[in-house]
XYZ file of C-alpha atoms in Angstrom:
175
model
C 20.562 -18.165 2.417
C 20.273 -15.144 0.189
C 19.213 -15.370 -3.433
C 19.283 -12.739 -6.121
C 16.647 -12.882 -8.852
C 17.932 -12.613 -12.398
C 16.956 -9.273 -13.879
C 13.965 -9.504 -16.224
C 12.949 -12.952 -14.961
C 9.509 -13.880 -13.662
C 10.936 -14.133 -10.118
C 12.478 -10.658 -10.436
C 9.200 -9.102 -11.568
C 7.237 -10.895 -8.833
C 9.588 -9.862 -6.000
C 9.763 -6.293 -7.309
C 5.975 -6.024 -7.547
C 5.473 -7.382 -4.011
C 8.126 -5.056 -2.537
C 6.680 -2.011 -4.296
C 3.102 -2.863 -3.270
C 4.151 -3.492 0.354
C 6.120 -0.227 0.473
C 3.097 1.665 -0.854
C 0.719 0.013 1.636
C 3.188 0.507 4.507
C 3.437 4.223 3.745
C -0.359 4.546 3.594
C -0.716 2.506 6.816
C 1.714 4.715 8.773
C -0.010 7.833 7.466
C -3.401 6.474 8.632
C -1.945 5.547 12.024
C -0.285 8.917 12.618
C -3.519 10.709 11.730
C -5.531 8.419 14.008
C -3.281 8.702 17.077
C -2.919 12.453 16.636
C 0.828 12.772 17.226
C 4.084 12.034 15.419
C 6.025 8.895 16.285
C 9.044 7.200 14.781
C 9.399 4.011 16.785
C 6.846 1.354 17.550
C 6.551 -2.177 18.823
C 4.631 -4.689 16.787
C 4.858 -6.626 13.563
C 6.316 -5.890 10.155
C 5.469 -7.774 6.941
C 8.704 -9.800 6.961
C 8.015 -11.037 10.495
C 4.648 -12.781 10.026
C 3.291 -15.578 7.844
C 0.414 -13.386 6.696
C 2.796 -10.457 6.042
C 0.948 -7.801 7.992
C 2.154 -4.722 9.807
C 0.538 -3.965 13.131
C 1.470 -1.374 15.718
C 1.026 -2.787 19.236
C 2.877 -0.082 21.182
C 4.474 3.288 20.486
C 7.635 4.857 21.869
C 7.230 8.533 22.742
C 9.404 11.019 24.603
C 8.430 11.951 28.152
C 7.115 15.364 27.097
C 4.697 13.791 24.608
C 3.581 11.271 27.258
C 2.735 14.096 29.655
C 0.439 15.718 27.039
C -1.469 12.518 26.153
C -4.921 11.555 27.406
C -4.281 8.956 30.146
C -7.747 7.451 29.588
C -6.702 6.652 26.017
C -3.038 5.680 26.500
C -1.407 3.517 29.138
C 2.272 3.628 30.092
C 3.820 0.188 29.724
C 7.531 0.806 30.193
C 10.055 3.609 30.635
C 13.578 3.324 29.253
C 16.090 6.142 28.997
C 14.106 9.182 27.870
C 11.296 7.225 26.201
C 7.975 5.843 27.330
C 6.407 2.779 25.699
C 2.654 3.328 25.526
C -0.246 1.108 24.522
C -3.734 2.033 23.465
C -6.634 1.575 25.878
C -9.286 0.039 23.636
C -12.232 0.224 26.053
C -13.330 3.680 24.961
C -15.090 4.625 21.737
C -12.038 6.622 20.610
C -9.710 3.752 21.629
C -11.718 1.293 19.531
C -11.620 3.653 16.546
C -7.835 4.106 16.804
C -7.429 0.359 17.350
C -9.288 -0.316 14.112
C -6.843 1.921 12.255
C -3.842 0.234 13.918
C -5.230 -3.083 12.626
C -5.966 -1.767 9.124
C -2.855 -2.927 7.231
C -3.887 -4.635 3.994
C -1.574 -7.573 3.359
C -0.331 -7.847 -0.216
C 0.580 -11.538 -0.092
C 1.475 -14.256 2.404
C 4.117 -16.904 3.095
C 2.457 -19.641 1.023
C 1.778 -17.417 -1.998
C 5.412 -16.317 -2.135
C 6.611 -19.911 -2.175
C 3.972 -20.868 -4.757
C 4.683 -17.930 -7.088
C 8.428 -18.562 -6.967
C 8.025 -22.330 -7.363
C 9.763 -23.074 -4.066
C 9.250 -26.113 -1.871
C 9.651 -26.129 1.874
C 12.281 -28.427 3.281
C 11.525 -31.466 5.399
C 12.464 -29.670 8.573
C 9.839 -29.173 11.302
C 10.694 -25.477 11.555
C 10.561 -22.811 8.893
C 11.839 -19.322 8.322
C 9.801 -16.587 6.755
C 10.927 -15.429 3.318
C 12.245 -11.888 3.389
C 11.941 -9.959 0.146
C 13.902 -6.879 -0.797
C 14.119 -4.675 -3.852
C 17.107 -2.328 -3.762
C 19.334 -0.586 -6.281
C 17.565 -2.365 -9.151
C 18.187 -5.805 -7.615
C 15.631 -8.229 -6.182
C 16.544 -10.508 -3.279
C 14.900 -13.187 -1.205
C 16.307 -14.479 2.072
C 15.314 -18.015 3.009
C 16.163 -20.623 5.589
C 18.781 -23.262 4.791
C 16.115 -25.959 4.361
C 14.870 -24.349 1.111
C 17.218 -24.649 -1.851
C 15.722 -21.997 -4.095
C 18.299 -22.274 -6.863
C 17.342 -25.938 -7.393
C 13.603 -25.178 -7.525
C 13.795 -21.948 -9.526
C 16.579 -21.239 -12.043
C 15.713 -17.511 -11.900
C 17.224 -17.361 -8.394
C 20.982 -17.422 -7.825
C 22.513 -17.930 -4.379
C 24.829 -15.119 -3.305
C 27.029 -14.558 -0.275
C 26.248 -12.120 2.503
C 29.212 -9.933 1.511
C 27.983 -9.817 -2.100
C 24.496 -8.889 -0.872
C 25.898 -6.118 1.344
C 28.016 -4.799 -1.528
C 24.969 -4.656 -3.831
C 22.791 -2.738 -1.344
C 25.404 -0.505 0.302
C 24.723 2.343 -2.125
C 21.283 2.809 -0.578
């Protein structure tokens, strides 16, 4: 379910602040990683803040073109997979340089976590044995949170209003 926070509300300000802080940290993290690995990359395998309970970002593998792969130090990078014109590589962490790069790849500073989001927004988990991670988004001056069906946010927090997927898409399409 998708909820929109009412503008000016406590929920709105909280979601906006988390999104802005995560965007800032994500930008700094990718800059650190690109400097550490020593080459440009656009695609990676790993975790993003919306995909973990502790809301971290961690690069586990990198997709590079075949030309870049040929130039890389094979003692530092290992080929894991080849698809189309790309090679998925992983860091070899046994060397001093590999350990140093690995430390940078693990250096994302989480802004918040799953529990804190629920606490700050006054939300209660459902009685279901499974859970879905809350996904926050700030776009076009609107704040959104996507939750699983077992959390009824609008009943727990009057600052959140349930919206449809088509309404959500309409509000963010200008991006």
